[in-house]
Amino acid sequence: MIDIQPEKLGELRQFITQFQGKPYFESNLIAVLHKAQALFGYLPREAMDTIAEAMNIPTAHIWGVATFYHYFNLKPIGKFVISVCLGTACYVKGAQEVLDTLRNELHIKVGETTPDMLFTLQEARCLGACGIAPVIMINDKIYGELNSKKVVDLINQMRKSAAKG
Amino acid sequence: MSQITIFINDKEYKVESGQTIMQTADHLGYHIPRLCYHPKLSIEGACRVCIVEVEGVRNFVASCAYPVRDGMKIRTNTKELRQTRRDIVELILDNHPEDCHTCERNYNCELQRLAYSMGIRRRHFTGEKKHYDKDLSSEAVIRDPNKCILCGRCVRMCSEIQKVHNLTQAHRGFKTVVMPAYNMPFKESVCTACGQCINVCPTAAFLERDYTQELFEALNDKSKIKVAQFAPSVRAAIGEAFNLEPGRNMEGELVAAFRKLGFDYVFDTQFAADLTIMEEASEFLERLQSGGKLPMITSCSSAWMKCMEQFYPDLIENVSTCRSPMSMAGSLIKSYFADKIGVDPDTIYSVATMCCTAKKYEAARPELVVDGRRGVDMVVTTREMAWMIKSAGIDFLNIEKEKPDSPLGMSSGAGAIFGTTGGVMEAAIRTAYELYTGETLVDIEVEAIRGLKGVKEGKLTMDGAEIRVAVAHGLGNACQLLDIVRKEPQRYHFIEIMGCPGGCVGGGGQPYASVNAIPLDENALQKRAQALYDLDRHKTIRRSHDNPDVQKLYREFLQRPLSPVSHKYLHTHYHAKTPRGIIPRVELK
């Protein structure tokens, strides 16, 4: 598991202080959850407990918000987050095959992370790169005109780069 | 507020403005079907069962959330409405297990009644069912998400009335589940075990942990001496489970039923309530005279006990060290009483029938173990006991009344009123006054702290000293009162807190609301309380210290209040516990 660095929790507390004393203080919860996810990559329980204490909001309420929005990850995510575009253009151009290849290659389902914490697989709607469909996005970078072989090559490249550190 | 004219089903009515269609229709004798609505909770508008037609509005509107306006033409019972409501209830049923005949709430289920009254006689849809594990971790409250229809009453009860905020609707859409934070098991959550989620749940998504089968088994065990005790408010409410009006005192019937079920001895928790008063009043006076921590806060309510340890650890020293009456009785049954009848305490099986789910939690508290054993081996609720009596074929309503056994069965009127909010304080005042001044308090009915107001205050003068007391019932009201205590620690000397609305009469283990009643109806709570006040009024002995069996117990065993023997058997201690509870400053939506 990823350890929760105390200095990051401190940064989170610091972030919350800027809202302190302002009207509708509690309504900053979503912004604070965004900050927590930016710090940890997901919402660890320790972060939600810290927010609860610092904002005086019951943990159940925070949990309700965190689970409602798909944007928030409740589990640690991998080093490479792969979003497979399933928009119309990509779908027509074979996105399903790309997705199936990734599932087989990584042995995970959509929404899961590989045990080595390298890859997280997600679905996406249109990524706005229909001209080079089918596309996937790895972290913030788009890769286009894919097929099964190219996808496997990409994954192997990522593995190599991760092994080098 | 002004008078406006509205039309319901083409009939003209003059009504007050500023109300919802549902409230107005209720006054006019139209009961619009409903499910997620509860008058004590905020408007959720989730179930859409209460829809009505308003002329000029394109869609049907939820009458619980829609205000009346001048000239509004409302229809409550058109063909289209009936059809739509029936479809809505059918869709709610669609992912419900529909295992009514094996369900704990068969015949007591609002969804079942609604389905019947909507005229659902055959099913048009079949869809996906939910498959979640039950949460069986808690000794008191169990959760079955499969039966949940997401009306949100439990969530609102837990956060708005009790301010515990243990529950939330997590995830979304079809995958929405009511759960504690992080989907933690109840046992590890901030749940206070008060059981009010059970009271307001229309189905069986929340239930008490059921011990009835185990108890039937124990009652058949010839090697055990089976000892019963029962709380004051059980007698004031159990009649409702047998279709009686609220407020019938069933004490004699209960004692007889316990014996018919196989209990060897039947004691009354009211006796222990008298004893609690002896100890608690003495503890209060000791704190008052020797500069101990004040205000002193009562400790009878187990939900409050758990709440205090998780939400108010800073107030631990303010809380009386007295065990609850149930636990006092429990430890005496296994010591004083065992000795009296000359048996090994381990052959005694001690069972408490309580209005409370949290007592199941309390009985298992390690802090209450004396000489390596629990005082109370099992707690069953009023509901469980009502079911057992029915299941054993006991003719409860026509049974010959009987009296509880000696030496832990006789009680004063002060012990009886323990079951209602303000009762412990009133009982304590009766005794504390006399112990302090040496004079008998003549006017013993303390009106200021009776009734269902959330936080009540009273004053009395003892030998020239003014004693200020306060009473709160329901953990939300308690939270208001304790905020005052944190700010002004000098304001009160003595505080009573009960975890449930109305005190124990509104406990989480009381009978489900009957067909035409709402859960925790104030009228019913008042009638249950009145039954206890009547019990008090009809007793010759109305002060705990006048109870001859209590006096005898001190002579023979405990020596005097707060003696080392008393401390061993009748007192306890508390610890701050995790997870820490958080009460928000504002209502969160």
PDB file of N, CA and C in Angstrom, chain A residues 71-152:
ATOM      1  N   TYR A  71     -15.571  11.176 -10.190  1.00  0.00           N
ATOM      2  CA  TYR A  71     -14.224  11.733 -10.323  1.00  0.00           C
ATOM      3  C   TYR A  71     -13.322  11.291  -9.172  1.00  0.00           C
ATOM      4  N   PHE A  72     -13.930  11.114  -8.005  1.00  0.00           N
ATOM      5  CA  PHE A  72     -13.101  10.791  -6.838  1.00  0.00           C
ATOM      6  C   PHE A  72     -12.745   9.310  -6.822  1.00  0.00           C
ATOM      7  N   ASN A  73     -11.453   9.032  -6.673  1.00  0.00           N
ATOM      8  CA  ASN A  73     -10.997   7.647  -6.564  1.00  0.00           C
ATOM      9  C   ASN A  73     -10.979   7.262  -5.094  1.00  0.00           C
ATOM     10  N   LEU A  74     -11.556   6.130  -4.787  1.00  0.00           N
ATOM     11  CA  LEU A  74     -11.581   5.683  -3.399  1.00  0.00           C
ATOM     12  C   LEU A  74     -10.469   4.690  -3.119  1.00  0.00           C
ATOM     13  N   LYS A  75      -9.814   4.239  -4.188  1.00  0.00           N
ATOM     14  CA  LYS A  75      -8.697   3.314  -4.017  1.00  0.00           C
ATOM     15  C   LYS A  75      -7.458   3.938  -4.671  1.00  0.00           C
ATOM     16  N   PRO A  76      -6.269   3.525  -4.240  1.00  0.00           N
ATOM     17  CA  PRO A  76      -5.056   4.065  -4.854  1.00  0.00           C
ATOM     18  C   PRO A  76      -5.055   3.773  -6.349  1.00  0.00           C
ATOM     19  N   ILE A  77      -4.543   4.699  -7.142  1.00  0.00           N
ATOM     20  CA  ILE A  77      -4.489   4.478  -8.590  1.00  0.00           C
ATOM     21  C   ILE A  77      -3.044   4.200  -9.001  1.00  0.00           C
ATOM     22  N   GLY A  78      -2.894   3.630 -10.204  1.00  0.00           N
ATOM     23  CA  GLY A  78      -1.574   3.238 -10.688  1.00  0.00           C
ATOM     24  C   GLY A  78      -0.764   4.435 -11.169  1.00  0.00           C
ATOM     25  N   LYS A  79       0.497   4.150 -11.486  1.00  0.00           N
ATOM     26  CA  LYS A  79       1.380   5.195 -11.994  1.00  0.00           C
ATOM     27  C   LYS A  79       0.861   5.720 -13.340  1.00  0.00           C
ATOM     28  N   PHE A  80       0.332   4.784 -14.142  1.00  0.00           N
ATOM     29  CA  PHE A  80      -0.238   5.163 -15.438  1.00  0.00           C
ATOM     30  C   PHE A  80      -1.743   4.925 -15.420  1.00  0.00           C
ATOM     31  N   VAL A  81      -2.487   6.001 -15.597  1.00  0.00           N
ATOM     32  CA  VAL A  81      -3.944   5.869 -15.664  1.00  0.00           C
ATOM     33  C   VAL A  81      -4.335   5.871 -17.135  1.00  0.00           C
ATOM     34  N   ILE A  82      -4.869   4.735 -17.575  1.00  0.00           N
ATOM     35  CA  ILE A  82      -5.215   4.597 -18.997  1.00  0.00           C
ATOM     36  C   ILE A  82      -6.720   4.815 -19.167  1.00  0.00           C
ATOM     37  N   SER A  83      -7.079   5.828 -19.937  1.00  0.00           N
ATOM     38  CA  SER A  83      -8.494   6.062 -20.230  1.00  0.00           C
ATOM     39  C   SER A  83      -8.761   5.674 -21.670  1.00  0.00           C
ATOM     40  N   VAL A  84      -9.625   4.712 -21.865  1.00  0.00           N
ATOM     41  CA  VAL A  84      -9.935   4.247 -23.222  1.00  0.00           C
ATOM     42  C   VAL A  84     -11.170   4.986 -23.707  1.00  0.00           C
ATOM     43  N   CYS A  85     -11.030   5.690 -24.836  1.00  0.00           N
ATOM     44  CA  CYS A  85     -12.157   6.445 -25.364  1.00  0.00           C
ATOM     45  C   CYS A  85     -13.178   5.495 -25.986  1.00  0.00           C
ATOM     46  N   LEU A  86     -14.414   5.619 -25.494  1.00  0.00           N
ATOM     47  CA  LEU A  86     -15.484   4.789 -26.077  1.00  0.00           C
ATOM     48  C   LEU A  86     -16.514   5.682 -26.769  1.00  0.00           C
ATOM     49  N   GLY A  87     -16.067   6.878 -27.171  1.00  0.00           N
ATOM     50  CA  GLY A  87     -16.943   7.769 -27.932  1.00  0.00           C
ATOM     51  C   GLY A  87     -17.299   7.136 -29.273  1.00  0.00           C
ATOM     52  N   THR A  88     -18.256   7.716 -29.969  1.00  0.00           N
ATOM     53  CA  THR A  88     -18.795   7.092 -31.175  1.00  0.00           C
ATOM     54  C   THR A  88     -17.709   6.803 -32.210  1.00  0.00           C
ATOM     55  N   ALA A  89     -16.880   7.808 -32.519  1.00  0.00           N
ATOM     56  CA  ALA A  89     -15.873   7.645 -33.563  1.00  0.00           C
ATOM     57  C   ALA A  89     -14.892   6.527 -33.204  1.00  0.00           C
ATOM     58  N   CYS A  90     -14.378   6.563 -31.957  1.00  0.00           N
ATOM     59  CA  CYS A  90     -13.432   5.538 -31.531  1.00  0.00           C
ATOM     60  C   CYS A  90     -14.097   4.165 -31.530  1.00  0.00           C
ATOM     61  N   TYR A  91     -15.356   4.169 -31.096  1.00  0.00           N
ATOM     62  CA  TYR A  91     -16.059   2.880 -31.022  1.00  0.00           C
ATOM     63  C   TYR A  91     -16.147   2.246 -32.405  1.00  0.00           C
ATOM     64  N   VAL A  92     -16.524   3.088 -33.396  1.00  0.00           N
ATOM     65  CA  VAL A  92     -16.648   2.602 -34.767  1.00  0.00           C
ATOM     66  C   VAL A  92     -15.295   2.111 -35.284  1.00  0.00           C
ATOM     67  N   LYS A  93     -14.237   2.774 -34.858  1.00  0.00           N
ATOM     68  CA  LYS A  93     -12.898   2.428 -35.326  1.00  0.00           C
ATOM     69  C   LYS A  93     -12.238   1.318 -34.494  1.00  0.00           C
ATOM     70  N   GLY A  94     -12.994   0.687 -33.589  1.00  0.00           N
ATOM     71  CA  GLY A  94     -12.436  -0.493 -32.914  1.00  0.00           C
ATOM     72  C   GLY A  94     -11.990  -0.285 -31.479  1.00  0.00           C
ATOM     73  N   ALA A  95     -12.616   0.667 -30.772  1.00  0.00           N
ATOM     74  CA  ALA A  95     -12.220   0.926 -29.376  1.00  0.00           C
ATOM     75  C   ALA A  95     -12.454  -0.288 -28.487  1.00  0.00           C
ATOM     76  N   GLN A  96     -13.501  -1.053 -28.795  1.00  0.00           N
ATOM     77  CA  GLN A  96     -13.811  -2.217 -27.971  1.00  0.00           C
ATOM     78  C   GLN A  96     -12.657  -3.216 -27.999  1.00  0.00           C
ATOM     79  N   GLU A  97     -12.075  -3.383 -29.198  1.00  0.00           N
ATOM     80  CA  GLU A  97     -10.942  -4.300 -29.339  1.00  0.00           C
ATOM     81  C   GLU A  97      -9.756  -3.800 -28.509  1.00  0.00           C
ATOM     82  N   VAL A  98      -9.548  -2.474 -28.548  1.00  0.00           N
ATOM     83  CA  VAL A  98      -8.464  -1.865 -27.757  1.00  0.00           C
ATOM     84  C   VAL A  98      -8.685  -2.142 -26.272  1.00  0.00           C
ATOM     85  N   LEU A  99      -9.917  -1.933 -25.852  1.00  0.00           N
ATOM     86  CA  LEU A  99     -10.244  -2.128 -24.435  1.00  0.00           C
ATOM     87  C   LEU A  99     -10.062  -3.592 -24.037  1.00  0.00           C
ATOM     88  N   ASP A 100     -10.571  -4.511 -24.878  1.00  0.00           N
ATOM     89  CA  ASP A 100     -10.439  -5.942 -24.580  1.00  0.00           C
ATOM     90  C   ASP A 100      -8.978  -6.340 -24.487  1.00  0.00           C
ATOM     91  N   THR A 101      -8.156  -5.811 -25.412  1.00  0.00           N
ATOM     92  CA  THR A 101      -6.721  -6.124 -25.410  1.00  0.00           C
ATOM     93  C   THR A 101      -6.090  -5.672 -24.090  1.00  0.00           C
ATOM     94  N   LEU A 102      -6.436  -4.454 -23.673  1.00  0.00           N
ATOM     95  CA  LEU A 102      -5.876  -3.925 -22.421  1.00  0.00           C
ATOM     96  C   LEU A 102      -6.287  -4.793 -21.241  1.00  0.00           C
ATOM     97  N   ARG A 103      -7.559  -5.180 -21.213  1.00  0.00           N
ATOM     98  CA  ARG A 103      -8.053  -6.014 -20.099  1.00  0.00           C
ATOM     99  C   ARG A 103      -7.284  -7.329 -20.025  1.00  0.00           C
ATOM    100  N   ASN A 104      -7.076  -7.933 -21.218  1.00  0.00           N
ATOM    101  CA  ASN A 104      -6.352  -9.216 -21.245  1.00  0.00           C
ATOM    102  C   ASN A 104      -4.892  -9.046 -20.873  1.00  0.00           C
ATOM    103  N   GLU A 105      -4.291  -8.007 -21.417  1.00  0.00           N
ATOM    104  CA  GLU A 105      -2.867  -7.778 -21.202  1.00  0.00           C
ATOM    105  C   GLU A 105      -2.586  -7.458 -19.732  1.00  0.00           C
ATOM    106  N   LEU A 106      -3.469  -6.663 -19.123  1.00  0.00           N
ATOM    107  CA  LEU A 106      -3.220  -6.205 -17.742  1.00  0.00           C
ATOM    108  C   LEU A 106      -3.901  -7.091 -16.699  1.00  0.00           C
ATOM    109  N   HIS A 107      -4.770  -7.984 -17.152  1.00  0.00           N
ATOM    110  CA  HIS A 107      -5.540  -8.862 -16.255  1.00  0.00           C
ATOM    111  C   HIS A 107      -6.347  -8.083 -15.217  1.00  0.00           C
ATOM    112  N   ILE A 108      -6.901  -6.975 -15.627  1.00  0.00           N
ATOM    113  CA  ILE A 108      -7.792  -6.229 -14.715  1.00  0.00           C
ATOM    114  C   ILE A 108      -9.049  -5.819 -15.463  1.00  0.00           C
ATOM    115  N   LYS A 109     -10.086  -5.454 -14.680  1.00  0.00           N
ATOM    116  CA  LYS A 109     -11.319  -4.935 -15.275  1.00  0.00           C
ATOM    117  C   LYS A 109     -11.265  -3.403 -15.258  1.00  0.00           C
ATOM    118  N   VAL A 110     -12.220  -2.823 -15.958  1.00  0.00           N
ATOM    119  CA  VAL A 110     -12.312  -1.360 -15.950  1.00  0.00           C
ATOM    120  C   VAL A 110     -12.536  -0.882 -14.514  1.00  0.00           C
ATOM    121  N   GLY A 111     -11.814   0.134 -14.113  1.00  0.00           N
ATOM    122  CA  GLY A 111     -11.942   0.669 -12.753  1.00  0.00           C
ATOM    123  C   GLY A 111     -10.938   0.072 -11.786  1.00  0.00           C
ATOM    124  N   GLU A 112     -10.179  -0.930 -12.259  1.00  0.00           N
ATOM    125  CA  GLU A 112      -9.228  -1.592 -11.356  1.00  0.00           C
ATOM    126  C   GLU A 112      -7.790  -1.155 -11.636  1.00  0.00           C
ATOM    127  N   THR A 113      -6.929  -1.528 -10.692  1.00  0.00           N
ATOM    128  CA  THR A 113      -5.507  -1.193 -10.789  1.00  0.00           C
ATOM    129  C   THR A 113      -4.706  -2.485 -10.691  1.00  0.00           C
ATOM    130  N   THR A 114      -3.627  -2.575 -11.464  1.00  0.00           N
ATOM    131  CA  THR A 114      -2.801  -3.797 -11.409  1.00  0.00           C
ATOM    132  C   THR A 114      -2.129  -3.889 -10.034  1.00  0.00           C
ATOM    133  N   PRO A 115      -1.890  -5.125  -9.548  1.00  0.00           N
ATOM    134  CA  PRO A 115      -1.309  -5.285  -8.217  1.00  0.00           C
ATOM    135  C   PRO A 115       0.046  -4.580  -8.064  1.00  0.00           C
ATOM    136  N   ASP A 116       0.803  -4.438  -9.168  1.00  0.00           N
ATOM    137  CA  ASP A 116       2.103  -3.759  -9.073  1.00  0.00           C
ATOM    138  C   ASP A 116       1.939  -2.232  -9.048  1.00  0.00           C
ATOM    139  N   MET A 117       0.687  -1.760  -9.004  1.00  0.00           N
ATOM    140  CA  MET A 117       0.363  -0.337  -8.924  1.00  0.00           C
ATOM    141  C   MET A 117       0.878   0.465 -10.133  1.00  0.00           C
ATOM    142  N   LEU A 118       1.054  -0.228 -11.274  1.00  0.00           N
ATOM    143  CA  LEU A 118       1.527   0.492 -12.468  1.00  0.00           C
ATOM    144  C   LEU A 118       0.382   1.057 -13.290  1.00  0.00           C
ATOM    145  N   PHE A 119      -0.670   0.246 -13.501  1.00  0.00           N
ATOM    146  CA  PHE A 119      -1.722   0.653 -14.442  1.00  0.00           C
ATOM    147  C   PHE A 119      -3.111   0.666 -13.801  1.00  0.00           C
ATOM    148  N   THR A 120      -3.863   1.728 -14.101  1.00  0.00           N
ATOM    149  CA  THR A 120      -5.286   1.778 -13.754  1.00  0.00           C
ATOM    150  C   THR A 120      -6.050   1.909 -15.061  1.00  0.00           C
ATOM    151  N   LEU A 121      -7.085   1.124 -15.212  1.00  0.00           N
ATOM    152  CA  LEU A 121      -7.844   1.131 -16.470  1.00  0.00           C
ATOM    153  C   LEU A 121      -9.185   1.833 -16.268  1.00  0.00           C
ATOM    154  N   GLN A 122      -9.454   2.815 -17.131  1.00  0.00           N
ATOM    155  CA  GLN A 122     -10.728   3.544 -17.044  1.00  0.00           C
ATOM    156  C   GLN A 122     -11.363   3.661 -18.416  1.00  0.00           C
ATOM    157  N   GLU A 123     -12.677   3.903 -18.422  1.00  0.00           N
ATOM    158  CA  GLU A 123     -13.359   4.221 -19.675  1.00  0.00           C
ATOM    159  C   GLU A 123     -13.521   5.728 -19.764  1.00  0.00           C
ATOM    160  N   ALA A 124     -13.546   6.253 -20.984  1.00  0.00           N
ATOM    161  CA  ALA A 124     -13.821   7.681 -21.132  1.00  0.00           C
ATOM    162  C   ALA A 124     -14.824   7.857 -22.272  1.00  0.00           C
ATOM    163  N   ARG A 125     -15.582   8.963 -22.173  1.00  0.00           N
ATOM    164  CA  ARG A 125     -16.385   9.326 -23.352  1.00  0.00           C
ATOM    165  C   ARG A 125     -15.463  10.087 -24.288  1.00  0.00           C
ATOM    166  N   CYS A 126     -15.965  10.883 -25.211  1.00  0.00           N
ATOM    167  CA  CYS A 126     -15.112  11.469 -26.250  1.00  0.00           C
ATOM    168  C   CYS A 126     -13.969  12.298 -25.662  1.00  0.00           C
ATOM    169  N   LEU A 127     -12.747  12.023 -26.121  1.00  0.00           N
ATOM    170  CA  LEU A 127     -11.578  12.773 -25.656  1.00  0.00           C
ATOM    171  C   LEU A 127     -11.239  13.916 -26.618  1.00  0.00           C
ATOM    172  N   GLY A 128     -12.030  14.060 -27.659  1.00  0.00           N
ATOM    173  CA  GLY A 128     -11.858  15.187 -28.581  1.00  0.00           C
ATOM    174  C   GLY A 128     -10.746  14.976 -29.599  1.00  0.00           C
ATOM    175  N   ALA A 129     -10.371  13.726 -29.815  1.00  0.00           N
ATOM    176  CA  ALA A 129      -9.309  13.455 -30.797  1.00  0.00           C
ATOM    177  C   ALA A 129      -9.820  12.469 -31.841  1.00  0.00           C
ATOM    178  N   CYS A 130     -11.045  12.711 -32.303  1.00  0.00           N
ATOM    179  CA  CYS A 130     -11.723  11.747 -33.165  1.00  0.00           C
ATOM    180  C   CYS A 130     -10.961  11.523 -34.470  1.00  0.00           C
ATOM    181  N   GLY A 131     -10.206  12.509 -34.923  1.00  0.00           N
ATOM    182  CA  GLY A 131      -9.467  12.401 -36.189  1.00  0.00           C
ATOM    183  C   GLY A 131      -8.448  11.279 -36.170  1.00  0.00           C
ATOM    184  N   ILE A 132      -7.965  10.921 -34.989  1.00  0.00           N
ATOM    185  CA  ILE A 132      -6.956   9.852 -34.924  1.00  0.00           C
ATOM    186  C   ILE A 132      -7.511   8.618 -34.180  1.00  0.00           C
ATOM    187  N   ALA A 133      -8.861   8.449 -34.243  1.00  0.00           N
ATOM    188  CA  ALA A 133      -9.512   7.341 -33.537  1.00  0.00           C
ATOM    189  C   ALA A 133      -8.977   5.998 -34.025  1.00  0.00           C
ATOM    190  N   PRO A 134      -8.975   4.960 -33.191  1.00  0.00           N
ATOM    191  CA  PRO A 134      -9.346   4.968 -31.763  1.00  0.00           C
ATOM    192  C   PRO A 134      -8.201   5.474 -30.879  1.00  0.00           C
ATOM    193  N   VAL A 135      -8.556   6.218 -29.835  1.00  0.00           N
ATOM    194  CA  VAL A 135      -7.507   6.793 -28.991  1.00  0.00           C
ATOM    195  C   VAL A 135      -7.612   6.301 -27.556  1.00  0.00           C
ATOM    196  N   ILE A 136      -6.470   6.363 -26.883  1.00  0.00           N
ATOM    197  CA  ILE A 136      -6.486   6.217 -25.425  1.00  0.00           C
ATOM    198  C   ILE A 136      -5.673   7.378 -24.854  1.00  0.00           C
ATOM    199  N   MET A 137      -5.902   7.661 -23.572  1.00  0.00           N
ATOM    200  CA  MET A 137      -5.121   8.691 -22.914  1.00  0.00           C
ATOM    201  C   MET A 137      -4.392   8.012 -21.771  1.00  0.00           C
ATOM    202  N   ILE A 138      -3.051   8.207 -21.717  1.00  0.00           N
ATOM    203  CA  ILE A 138      -2.299   7.671 -20.589  1.00  0.00           C
ATOM    204  C   ILE A 138      -1.795   8.872 -19.797  1.00  0.00           C
ATOM    205  N   ASN A 139      -2.242   8.960 -18.557  1.00  0.00           N
ATOM    206  CA  ASN A 139      -2.084  10.183 -17.755  1.00  0.00           C
ATOM    207  C   ASN A 139      -2.586  11.378 -18.584  1.00  0.00           C
ATOM    208  N   ASP A 140      -1.725  12.312 -19.005  1.00  0.00           N
ATOM    209  CA  ASP A 140      -2.276  13.450 -19.742  1.00  0.00           C
ATOM    210  C   ASP A 140      -1.980  13.397 -21.232  1.00  0.00           C
ATOM    211  N   LYS A 141      -1.463  12.263 -21.715  1.00  0.00           N
ATOM    212  CA  LYS A 141      -1.042  12.211 -23.112  1.00  0.00           C
ATOM    213  C   LYS A 141      -1.966  11.322 -23.954  1.00  0.00           C
ATOM    214  N   ILE A 142      -2.280  11.798 -25.172  1.00  0.00           N
ATOM    215  CA  ILE A 142      -3.169  11.064 -26.064  1.00  0.00           C
ATOM    216  C   ILE A 142      -2.341  10.191 -27.025  1.00  0.00           C
ATOM    217  N   TYR A 143      -2.790   8.967 -27.223  1.00  0.00           N
ATOM    218  CA  TYR A 143      -2.175   8.076 -28.228  1.00  0.00           C
ATOM    219  C   TYR A 143      -3.276   7.658 -29.194  1.00  0.00           C
ATOM    220  N   GLY A 144      -3.017   7.815 -30.537  1.00  0.00           N
ATOM    221  CA  GLY A 144      -4.080   7.582 -31.515  1.00  0.00           C
ATOM    222  C   GLY A 144      -3.764   6.486 -32.511  1.00  0.00           C
ATOM    223  N   GLU A 145      -4.779   6.265 -33.394  1.00  0.00           N
ATOM    224  CA  GLU A 145      -4.684   5.274 -34.487  1.00  0.00           C
ATOM    225  C   GLU A 145      -4.170   3.935 -33.966  1.00  0.00           C
ATOM    226  N   LEU A 146      -4.802   3.467 -32.930  1.00  0.00           N
ATOM    227  CA  LEU A 146      -4.318   2.272 -32.247  1.00  0.00           C
ATOM    228  C   LEU A 146      -4.929   0.995 -32.800  1.00  0.00           C
ATOM    229  N   ASN A 147      -4.262  -0.100 -32.563  1.00  0.00           N
ATOM    230  CA  ASN A 147      -4.828  -1.435 -32.754  1.00  0.00           C
ATOM    231  C   ASN A 147      -4.248  -2.313 -31.657  1.00  0.00           C
ATOM    232  N   SER A 148      -4.607  -3.563 -31.639  1.00  0.00           N
ATOM    233  CA  SER A 148      -4.194  -4.447 -30.541  1.00  0.00           C
ATOM    234  C   SER A 148      -2.675  -4.459 -30.366  1.00  0.00           C
ATOM    235  N   LYS A 149      -1.958  -4.605 -31.512  1.00  0.00           N
ATOM    236  CA  LYS A 149      -0.518  -4.726 -31.410  1.00  0.00           C
ATOM    237  C   LYS A 149       0.109  -3.462 -30.848  1.00  0.00           C
ATOM    238  N   LYS A 150      -0.317  -2.296 -31.380  1.00  0.00           N
ATOM    239  CA  LYS A 150       0.243  -1.021 -30.926  1.00  0.00           C
ATOM    240  C   LYS A 150       0.006  -0.808 -29.433  1.00  0.00           C
ATOM    241  N   VAL A 151      -1.184  -1.251 -28.980  1.00  0.00           N
ATOM    242  CA  VAL A 151      -1.512  -1.078 -27.562  1.00  0.00           C
ATOM    243  C   VAL A 151      -0.572  -1.913 -26.695  1.00  0.00           C
ATOM    244  N   VAL A 152      -0.346  -3.161 -27.096  1.00  0.00           N
ATOM    245  CA  VAL A 152       0.541  -4.032 -26.317  1.00  0.00           C
ATOM    246  C   VAL A 152       1.953  -3.455 -26.304  1.00  0.00           C
TER     247      VAL A 152
END
